[in-house]
Every structure is written in structure tokens, then in C-alpha cells.
Tab-separated table of C-alpha atoms and ligand atoms in Angstrom:
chain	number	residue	atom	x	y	z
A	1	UNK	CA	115.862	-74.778	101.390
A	2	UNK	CA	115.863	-77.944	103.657
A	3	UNK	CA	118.626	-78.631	105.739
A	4	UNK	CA	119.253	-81.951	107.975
A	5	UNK	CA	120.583	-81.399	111.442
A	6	UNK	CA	121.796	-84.478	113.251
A	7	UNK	CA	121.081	-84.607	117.151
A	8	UNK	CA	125.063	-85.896	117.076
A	9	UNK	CA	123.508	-89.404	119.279
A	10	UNK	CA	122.828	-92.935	118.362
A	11	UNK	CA	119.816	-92.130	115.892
A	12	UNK	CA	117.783	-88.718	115.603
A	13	UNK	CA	118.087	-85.569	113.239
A	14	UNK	CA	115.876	-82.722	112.128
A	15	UNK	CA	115.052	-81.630	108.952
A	16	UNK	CA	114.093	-77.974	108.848
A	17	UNK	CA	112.718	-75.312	105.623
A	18	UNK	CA	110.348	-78.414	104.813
A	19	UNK	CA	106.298	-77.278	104.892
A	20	UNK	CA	104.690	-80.561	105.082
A	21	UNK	CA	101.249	-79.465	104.532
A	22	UNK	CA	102.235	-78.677	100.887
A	23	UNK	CA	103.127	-81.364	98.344
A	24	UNK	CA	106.741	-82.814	98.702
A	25	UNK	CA	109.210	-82.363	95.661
A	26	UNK	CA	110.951	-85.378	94.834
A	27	UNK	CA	113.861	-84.294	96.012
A	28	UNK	CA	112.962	-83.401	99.744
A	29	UNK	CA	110.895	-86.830	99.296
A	30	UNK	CA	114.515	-88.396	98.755
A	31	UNK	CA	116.061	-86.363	101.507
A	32	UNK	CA	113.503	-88.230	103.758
A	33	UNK	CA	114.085	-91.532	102.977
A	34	UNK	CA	117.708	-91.301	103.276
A	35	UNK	CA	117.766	-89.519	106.457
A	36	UNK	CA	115.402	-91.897	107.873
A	37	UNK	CA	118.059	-94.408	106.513
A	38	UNK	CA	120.309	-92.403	108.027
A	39	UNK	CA	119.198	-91.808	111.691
A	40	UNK	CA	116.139	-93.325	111.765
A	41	UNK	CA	113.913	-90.923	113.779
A	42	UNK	CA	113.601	-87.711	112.378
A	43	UNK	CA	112.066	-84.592	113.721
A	44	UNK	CA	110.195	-81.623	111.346
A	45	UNK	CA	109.369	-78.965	113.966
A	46	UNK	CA	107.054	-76.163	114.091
A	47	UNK	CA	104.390	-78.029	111.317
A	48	UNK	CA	100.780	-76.889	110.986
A	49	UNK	CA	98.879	-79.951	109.572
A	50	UNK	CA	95.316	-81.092	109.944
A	51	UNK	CA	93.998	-84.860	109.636
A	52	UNK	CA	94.258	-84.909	105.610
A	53	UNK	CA	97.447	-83.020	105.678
A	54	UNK	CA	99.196	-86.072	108.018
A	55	UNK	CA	97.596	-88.333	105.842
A	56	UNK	CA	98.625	-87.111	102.859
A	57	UNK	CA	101.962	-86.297	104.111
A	58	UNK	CA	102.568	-90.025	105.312
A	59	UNK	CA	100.608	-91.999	102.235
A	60	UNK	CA	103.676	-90.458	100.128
A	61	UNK	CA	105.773	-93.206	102.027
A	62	UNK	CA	103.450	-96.406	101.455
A	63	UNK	CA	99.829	-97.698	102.850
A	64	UNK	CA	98.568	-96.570	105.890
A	65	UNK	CA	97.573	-98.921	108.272
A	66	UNK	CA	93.418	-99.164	109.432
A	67	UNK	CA	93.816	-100.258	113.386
A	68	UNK	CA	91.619	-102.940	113.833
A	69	UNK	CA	91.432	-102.333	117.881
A	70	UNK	CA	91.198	-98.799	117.976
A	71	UNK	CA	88.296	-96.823	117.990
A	72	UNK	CA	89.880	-93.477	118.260
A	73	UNK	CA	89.997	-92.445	114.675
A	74	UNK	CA	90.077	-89.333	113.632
A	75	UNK	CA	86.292	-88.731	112.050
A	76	UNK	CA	85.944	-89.471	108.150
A	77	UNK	CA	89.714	-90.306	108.252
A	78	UNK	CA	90.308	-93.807	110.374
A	79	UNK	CA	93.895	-93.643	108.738
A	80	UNK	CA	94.278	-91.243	111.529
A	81	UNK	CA	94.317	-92.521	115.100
A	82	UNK	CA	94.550	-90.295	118.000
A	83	UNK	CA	96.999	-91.084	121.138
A	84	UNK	CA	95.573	-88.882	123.856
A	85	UNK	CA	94.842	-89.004	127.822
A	86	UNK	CA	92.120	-86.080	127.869
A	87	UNK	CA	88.529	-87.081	128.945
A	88	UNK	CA	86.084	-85.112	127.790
A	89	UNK	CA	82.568	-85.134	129.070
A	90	UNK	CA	83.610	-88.554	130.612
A	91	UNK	CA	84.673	-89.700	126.937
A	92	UNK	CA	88.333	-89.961	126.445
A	93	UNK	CA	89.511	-88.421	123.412
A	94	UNK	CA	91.926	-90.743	122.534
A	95	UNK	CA	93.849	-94.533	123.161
A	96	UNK	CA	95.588	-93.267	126.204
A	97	UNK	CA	98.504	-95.932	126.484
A	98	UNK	CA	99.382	-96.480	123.069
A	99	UNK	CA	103.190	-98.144	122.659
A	100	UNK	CA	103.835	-97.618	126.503
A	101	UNK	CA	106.675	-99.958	126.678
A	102	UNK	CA	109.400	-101.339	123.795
A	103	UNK	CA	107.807	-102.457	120.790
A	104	UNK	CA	108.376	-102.288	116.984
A	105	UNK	CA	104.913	-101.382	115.288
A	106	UNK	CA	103.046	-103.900	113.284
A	107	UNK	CA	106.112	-106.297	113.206
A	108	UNK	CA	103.275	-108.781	114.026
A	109	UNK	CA	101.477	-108.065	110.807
A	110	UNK	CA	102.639	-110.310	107.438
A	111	UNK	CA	103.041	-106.567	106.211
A	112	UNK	CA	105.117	-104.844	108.331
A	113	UNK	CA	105.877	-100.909	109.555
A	114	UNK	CA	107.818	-98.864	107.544
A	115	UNK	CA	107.500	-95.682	109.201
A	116	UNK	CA	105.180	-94.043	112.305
A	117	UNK	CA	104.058	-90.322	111.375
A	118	UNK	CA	103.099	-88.212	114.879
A	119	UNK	CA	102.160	-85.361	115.176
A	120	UNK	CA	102.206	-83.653	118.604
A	121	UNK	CA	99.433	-81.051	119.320
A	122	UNK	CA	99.214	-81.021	123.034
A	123	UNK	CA	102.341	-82.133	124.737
A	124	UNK	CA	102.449	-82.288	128.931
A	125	UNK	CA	105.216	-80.044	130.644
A	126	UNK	CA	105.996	-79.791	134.727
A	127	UNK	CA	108.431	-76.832	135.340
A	128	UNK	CA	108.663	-76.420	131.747
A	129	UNK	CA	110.179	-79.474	130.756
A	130	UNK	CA	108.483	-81.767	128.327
A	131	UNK	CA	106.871	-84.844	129.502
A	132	UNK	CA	105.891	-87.841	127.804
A	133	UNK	CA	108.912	-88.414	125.521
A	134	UNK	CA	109.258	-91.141	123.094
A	135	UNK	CA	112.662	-93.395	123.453
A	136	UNK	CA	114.105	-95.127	120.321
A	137	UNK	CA	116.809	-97.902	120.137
A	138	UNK	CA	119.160	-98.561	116.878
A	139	UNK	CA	118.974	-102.094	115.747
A	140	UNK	CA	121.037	-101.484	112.754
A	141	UNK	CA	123.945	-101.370	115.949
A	142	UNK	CA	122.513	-103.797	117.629
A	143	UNK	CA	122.909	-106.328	115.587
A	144	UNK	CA	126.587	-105.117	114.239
A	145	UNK	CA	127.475	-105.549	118.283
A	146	UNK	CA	125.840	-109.067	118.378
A	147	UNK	CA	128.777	-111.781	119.064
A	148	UNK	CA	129.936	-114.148	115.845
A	149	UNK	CA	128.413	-117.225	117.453
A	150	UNK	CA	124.662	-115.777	117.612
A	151	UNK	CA	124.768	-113.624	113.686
A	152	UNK	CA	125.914	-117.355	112.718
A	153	UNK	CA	123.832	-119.316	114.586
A	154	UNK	CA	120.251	-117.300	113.928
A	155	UNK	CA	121.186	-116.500	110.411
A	156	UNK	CA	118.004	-117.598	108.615
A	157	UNK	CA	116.176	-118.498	110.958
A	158	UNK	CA	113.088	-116.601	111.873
A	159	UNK	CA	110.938	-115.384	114.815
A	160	UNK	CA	106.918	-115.602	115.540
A	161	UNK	CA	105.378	-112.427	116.382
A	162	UNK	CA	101.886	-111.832	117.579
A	163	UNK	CA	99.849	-108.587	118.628
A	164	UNK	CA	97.985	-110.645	121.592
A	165	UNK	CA	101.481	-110.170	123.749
A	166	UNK	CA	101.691	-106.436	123.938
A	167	UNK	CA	97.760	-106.246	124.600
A	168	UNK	CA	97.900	-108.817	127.382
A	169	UNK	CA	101.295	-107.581	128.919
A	170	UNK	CA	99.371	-103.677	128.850
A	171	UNK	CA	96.307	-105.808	130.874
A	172	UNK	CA	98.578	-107.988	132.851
A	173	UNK	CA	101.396	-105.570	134.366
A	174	UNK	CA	100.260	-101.887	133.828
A	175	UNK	CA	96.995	-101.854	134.757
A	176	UNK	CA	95.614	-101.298	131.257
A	177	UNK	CA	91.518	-101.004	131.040
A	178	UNK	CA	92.066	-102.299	127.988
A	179	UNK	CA	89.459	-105.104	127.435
A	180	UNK	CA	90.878	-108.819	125.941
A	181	UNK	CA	90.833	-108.729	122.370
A	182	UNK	CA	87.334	-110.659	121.009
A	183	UNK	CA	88.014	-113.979	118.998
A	184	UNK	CA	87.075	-111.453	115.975
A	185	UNK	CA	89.995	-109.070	116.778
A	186	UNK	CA	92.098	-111.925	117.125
A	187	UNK	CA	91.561	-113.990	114.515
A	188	UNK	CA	92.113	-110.801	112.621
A	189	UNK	CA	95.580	-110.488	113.398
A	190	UNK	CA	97.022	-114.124	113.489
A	191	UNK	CA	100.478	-114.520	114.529
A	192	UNK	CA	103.275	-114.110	111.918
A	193	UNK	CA	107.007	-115.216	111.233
A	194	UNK	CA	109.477	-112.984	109.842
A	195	UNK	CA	113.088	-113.674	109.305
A	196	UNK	CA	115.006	-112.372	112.847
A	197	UNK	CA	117.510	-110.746	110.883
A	198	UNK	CA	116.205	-108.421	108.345
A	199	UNK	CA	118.009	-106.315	105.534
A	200	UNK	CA	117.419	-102.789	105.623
A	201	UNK	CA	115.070	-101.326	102.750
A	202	UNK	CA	117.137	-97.882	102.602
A	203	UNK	CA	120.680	-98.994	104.166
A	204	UNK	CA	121.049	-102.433	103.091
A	205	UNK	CA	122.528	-103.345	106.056
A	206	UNK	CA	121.222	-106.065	108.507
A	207	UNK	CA	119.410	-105.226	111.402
A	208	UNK	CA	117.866	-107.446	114.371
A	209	UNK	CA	114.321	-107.565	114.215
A	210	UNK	CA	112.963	-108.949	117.072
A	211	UNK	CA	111.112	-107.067	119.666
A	212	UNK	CA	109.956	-107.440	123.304
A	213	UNK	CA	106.582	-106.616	122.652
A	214	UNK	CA	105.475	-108.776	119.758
A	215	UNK	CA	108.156	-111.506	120.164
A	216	UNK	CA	107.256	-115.302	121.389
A	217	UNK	CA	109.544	-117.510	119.645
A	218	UNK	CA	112.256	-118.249	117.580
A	219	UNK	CA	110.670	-121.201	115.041
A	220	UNK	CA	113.590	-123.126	114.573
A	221	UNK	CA	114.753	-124.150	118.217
A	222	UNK	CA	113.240	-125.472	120.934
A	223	UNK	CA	110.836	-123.830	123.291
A	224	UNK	CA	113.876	-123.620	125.988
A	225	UNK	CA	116.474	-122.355	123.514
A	226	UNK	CA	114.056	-119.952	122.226
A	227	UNK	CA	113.533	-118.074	125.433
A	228	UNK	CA	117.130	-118.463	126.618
A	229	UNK	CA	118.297	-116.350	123.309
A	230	UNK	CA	115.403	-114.387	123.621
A	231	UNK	CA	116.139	-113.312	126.495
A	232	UNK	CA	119.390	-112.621	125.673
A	233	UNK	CA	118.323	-110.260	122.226
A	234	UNK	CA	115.758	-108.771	124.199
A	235	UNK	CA	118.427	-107.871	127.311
A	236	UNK	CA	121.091	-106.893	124.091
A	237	UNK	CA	118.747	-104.467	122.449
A	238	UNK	CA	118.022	-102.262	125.352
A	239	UNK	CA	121.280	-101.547	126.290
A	240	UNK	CA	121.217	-97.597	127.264
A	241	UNK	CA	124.155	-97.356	124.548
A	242	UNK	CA	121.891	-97.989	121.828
A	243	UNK	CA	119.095	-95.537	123.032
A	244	UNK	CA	118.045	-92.287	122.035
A	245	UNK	CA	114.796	-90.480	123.184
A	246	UNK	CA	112.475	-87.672	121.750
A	247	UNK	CA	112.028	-84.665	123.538
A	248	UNK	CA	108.466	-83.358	122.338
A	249	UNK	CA	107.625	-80.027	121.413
A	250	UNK	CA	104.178	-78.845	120.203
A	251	UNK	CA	104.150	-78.617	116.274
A	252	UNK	CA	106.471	-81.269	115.778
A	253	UNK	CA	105.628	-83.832	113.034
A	254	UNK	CA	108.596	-86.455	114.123
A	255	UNK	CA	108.458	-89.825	111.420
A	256	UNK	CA	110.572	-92.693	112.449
A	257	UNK	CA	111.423	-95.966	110.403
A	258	UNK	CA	110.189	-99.138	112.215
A	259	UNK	CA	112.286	-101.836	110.552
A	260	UNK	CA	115.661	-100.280	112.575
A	261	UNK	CA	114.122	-99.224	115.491
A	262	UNK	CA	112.579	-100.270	119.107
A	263	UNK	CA	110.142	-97.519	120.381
A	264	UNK	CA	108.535	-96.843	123.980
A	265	UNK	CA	106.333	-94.491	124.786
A	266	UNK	CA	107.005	-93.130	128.290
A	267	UNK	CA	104.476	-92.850	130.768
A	268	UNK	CA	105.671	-90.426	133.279
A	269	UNK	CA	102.739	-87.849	133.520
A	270	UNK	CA	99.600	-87.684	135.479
A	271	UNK	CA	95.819	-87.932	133.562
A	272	UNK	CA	95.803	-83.679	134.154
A	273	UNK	CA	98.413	-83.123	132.422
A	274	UNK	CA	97.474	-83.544	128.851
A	275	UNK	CA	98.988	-85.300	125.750
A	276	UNK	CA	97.029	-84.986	122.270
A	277	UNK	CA	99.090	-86.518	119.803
A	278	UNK	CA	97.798	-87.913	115.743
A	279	UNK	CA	99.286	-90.639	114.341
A	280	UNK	CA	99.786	-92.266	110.863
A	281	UNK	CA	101.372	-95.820	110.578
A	282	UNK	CA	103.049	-96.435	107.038
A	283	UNK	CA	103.234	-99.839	105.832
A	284	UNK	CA	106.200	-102.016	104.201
A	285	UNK	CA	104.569	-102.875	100.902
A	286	UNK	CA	105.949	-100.173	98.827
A	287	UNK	CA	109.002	-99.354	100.184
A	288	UNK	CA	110.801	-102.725	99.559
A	289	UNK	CA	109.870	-102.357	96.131
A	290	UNK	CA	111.627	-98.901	95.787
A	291	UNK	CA	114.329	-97.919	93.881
A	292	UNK	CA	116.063	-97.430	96.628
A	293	UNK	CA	115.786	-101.510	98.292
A	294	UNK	CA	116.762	-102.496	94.787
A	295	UNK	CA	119.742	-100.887	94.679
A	296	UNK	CA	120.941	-102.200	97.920
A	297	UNK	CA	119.469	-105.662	97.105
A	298	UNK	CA	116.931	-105.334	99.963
A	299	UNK	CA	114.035	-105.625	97.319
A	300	UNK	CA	111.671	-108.822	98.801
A	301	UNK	CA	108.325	-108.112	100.721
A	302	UNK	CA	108.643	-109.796	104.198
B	1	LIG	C1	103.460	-95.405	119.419
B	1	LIG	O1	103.235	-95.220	118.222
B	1	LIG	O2	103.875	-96.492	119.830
B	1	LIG	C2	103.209	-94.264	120.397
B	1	LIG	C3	104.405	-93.413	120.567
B	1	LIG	C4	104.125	-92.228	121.463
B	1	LIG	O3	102.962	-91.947	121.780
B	1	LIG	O4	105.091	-91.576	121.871
């Protein structure tokens, strides 16, 4: 019997008496999607899942996403990246600073995130408390808090968003070894405009979606404007009241919904003390052509 337990903050509940190494019934399938509507990050704890079983486990939610600059796939299944900081035999295992400030996942992609599937198999402690948490921020409340003037003024407008600005910022200010992307990765990701206020697939409500990470420029104003109210969402959507983090324990499969959320993953151990995480990224195609966006009216591809 599954059973939702809210962590009583901003966004974040569990949903325990799920196995999600076995084939989901349509109704915990449901549960899913409307807690993720819900609370937006959602934690299943104490899973036992191997590459297929993520996959399979996530593809029930849309696509999955190939990365086209990431070479740490998961053998046989490149659906499957690994997020890791162990070198082995002076190879490391996985992308070690995957999503290590705030971002929202593939909003520079003309098909965007639905959900991110992790799940943590190795997860770095010092005196037994967990390091290497992931911190969330609601944008379904961030926008509701946004004064009159801006919902008014950006309403229909939209923003360009382009991968190139997370890699370079990783290169620029935290000392990423990251190489530049080629002109081939590039020119495989081109940058993309998306309305900056979105409705919600599962709510139907409006959220801000604009991101630090992937965000250059609102089209429809000037290059000035656009970084003054950039700025200014960027500055709004951070606000501590709007943040909730992820405490990781091993065994926990935690799925969050991109199009309401801001994620950063937090850097804060050292390269021996080891994080081995897999990951799935879900794309928007089929979700806003579920039941569920039609019924709130949410039913249009971006
Ligand atoms: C990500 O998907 O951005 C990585 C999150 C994490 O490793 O905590």
C-alpha cells in the first residue's frame, strides 16, 4: 500500500510501499504524477534498481534524454548517465560536477525536462551526516510572489536559453576541467526560446521559467532591460523562502519535476569522499499531451 508523506516545507514528500523495480500499476503511476504536481521533488527510499530497472522506471514518464556531452553512460544503456567523483585506475567513473550550481535541466533544449530520476548508490558522509545534498526552489511560488507590474509586463513574452552558459560558467568560475564544447557539440544544442512564464503540465498553474544557468535574454526587450529584470528573476527565485534541499541517503530513488523547479547540486565534499549517483532525465514530449495537461488546459508542447 503506498502512502505519500510530505516533508511539511516548500516542496518535498516521500512516497513509501512502492517497489520500483517492478512494473507500476496505474494507479501508483497516478499517485506520482500528482505528487510530483504536488511537491515537486519526491523521495522513494530504500530502492534496489539496476541500470534497466531506472530506465524502465523513468521511460514510464516520457523520453529519456541521450547527453550529447557526456561520456559517462552507463554501458549498453547511454539513457543512463553516471554523476560520480571516484577515480578508478586514474579513470573517473563518472561526470564529477554535474548541476553544481542553480539550473533547470534541459530548459535549453526545444524539448524540455519533465522530470530527473537519481538514484543514489554511494552517498559521502563526515560525522555521519550526509554530504552532497541536492537543493530545490518552487517556481510555482515564485512566480505567485512576483509583483503585478512584472506578471503584466513579461506576460508573453519569452526568454533565450542556451546550454553553452552553464558549461562556460563551470570552466570560467569553478575551476571545471571541463573542456569547451567542439563546434559539433554546439551546433548540436542551438539556443532556444521558451515562453518565461509557463503553465504547469500537472497543476495548471503558472510558474516562472527562467533559470540562472541556461538564461541569456529576454527576446522582447532590449539588451539593458533584459539583464536588469534578469537580474531581478534570477535574485527573486533564490530567495531562501522558496528553497528546500535533499538530504541523501543510500537507496534512495528521489524524481523531481523540472518545469517547477530550480536545482543545485552542492559541492561541499572532498574527491575521497565518494558520491556514485545514476541518473535518468525524462523529457516534456509526452507529458503535455497527458490526460492530465488537458484537463488543466496545459496541453501545448513548448
Ligand atoms: C543534476 O541532475 O543536476 C545533478 C543533481 C545532483 O547530483 O545532486
Amino acid at each position: 500500500m503506498s502512502n505519500v508523506v510530505p516533508s511539511g516545507e516548500i516542496l518535498g514528500a516521500r512516497i513509501e510501499g512502492i517497489d520500483l523495480s517492478r512494473p507500476l500499476t496505474d494507479e501508483d503511476f497516478d499517485l506520482i504524477l500528482k505528487t510530483l504536481g504536488a511537491y515537486g521533488v519526491v523521495c522513494f527510499p530504500k530502492q534496489d534498481l539496476d541500470a534497466p530497472g531506472l530506465k524502465n522506471f523513468a521511460s514510464r514518464f516520457g523520453e529519456l534524454e541521450i547527453n550529447v556531452a557526456n561520456s559517462y553512460q552507463e554501458p549498453g544503456h547511454p539513457e543512463v548517465m553516471i554523476l560520480s567523483n571516484i577515480v578508478e585506475n586514474g579513470k573517473p567513473l563518472g561526470i564529477a560536477d554535474a548541476g553544481q550550481d542553480w539550473h533547470t535541466d534541459m530548459s535549453y533544449s526545444k524539448t524540455i525536462a519533465f522530470a530527473n530520476v537519481l538514484y543514489g548508490i554511494k552517498i559521502p558522509r563526515r560525522n555521519g551526516q550526509p554530504l552532497g545534498c541536492t537543493e530545490f526552489a518552487n517556481m510555482h511560488a515564485a512566480y505567485e510572489d512576483l509583483p503585478q507590474e512584472i506578471k503584466e509586463r513579461l506576460d508573453g513574452m519569452t526568454a533565450t536559453h542556451d546550454f553553452n552558459k552553464f558549461w562556460e560558467m563551470m570552466r570560467r568560475e569553478k575551476g571545471s576541467s571541463r573542456p569547451p564544447l567542439t563546434p559539433e557539440q554546439r551546433a548540436k544544442k542551438p539556443p532556444v526560446s521558451h515562453p518565461v512564464f509557463l503553465t504547469h503540465p500537472i497543476t495548471g498553474k503558472k510558474v516562472l521559467y527562467a533559470n540562472p544557468g541556461y538564461t541569456v535574454k529576454i527576446n522582447e526587450l532590449p539588451q539593458a532591460e533584459s539583464d536588469e529584470i534578469l537580474a531581478f528573476l534570477f535574485k527573486h527565485q533564490l530567495d531562501p523562502k522558496y528553497q528546500y534541499k535533499h538530504l541523501w541517503n543510500e537507496n534512495d530513488v528521489l524524481m523531481w519535476e523540472n518545469i517547477g523547479t530550480l536545482h543545485n547540486a552542492v559541492a561541499d565534499y572532498r574527491p575521497d569522499e565518494h558520491r556514485y549517483i545514476k541518473r535518468c532525465q525524462v523529457m516534456a514530449d509526452w507529458i503535455f499531451q497527458s490526460p492530465m495537461a488537458k484537463a488543466v488546459g496545459a496541453d501545448r508542447m513548448v
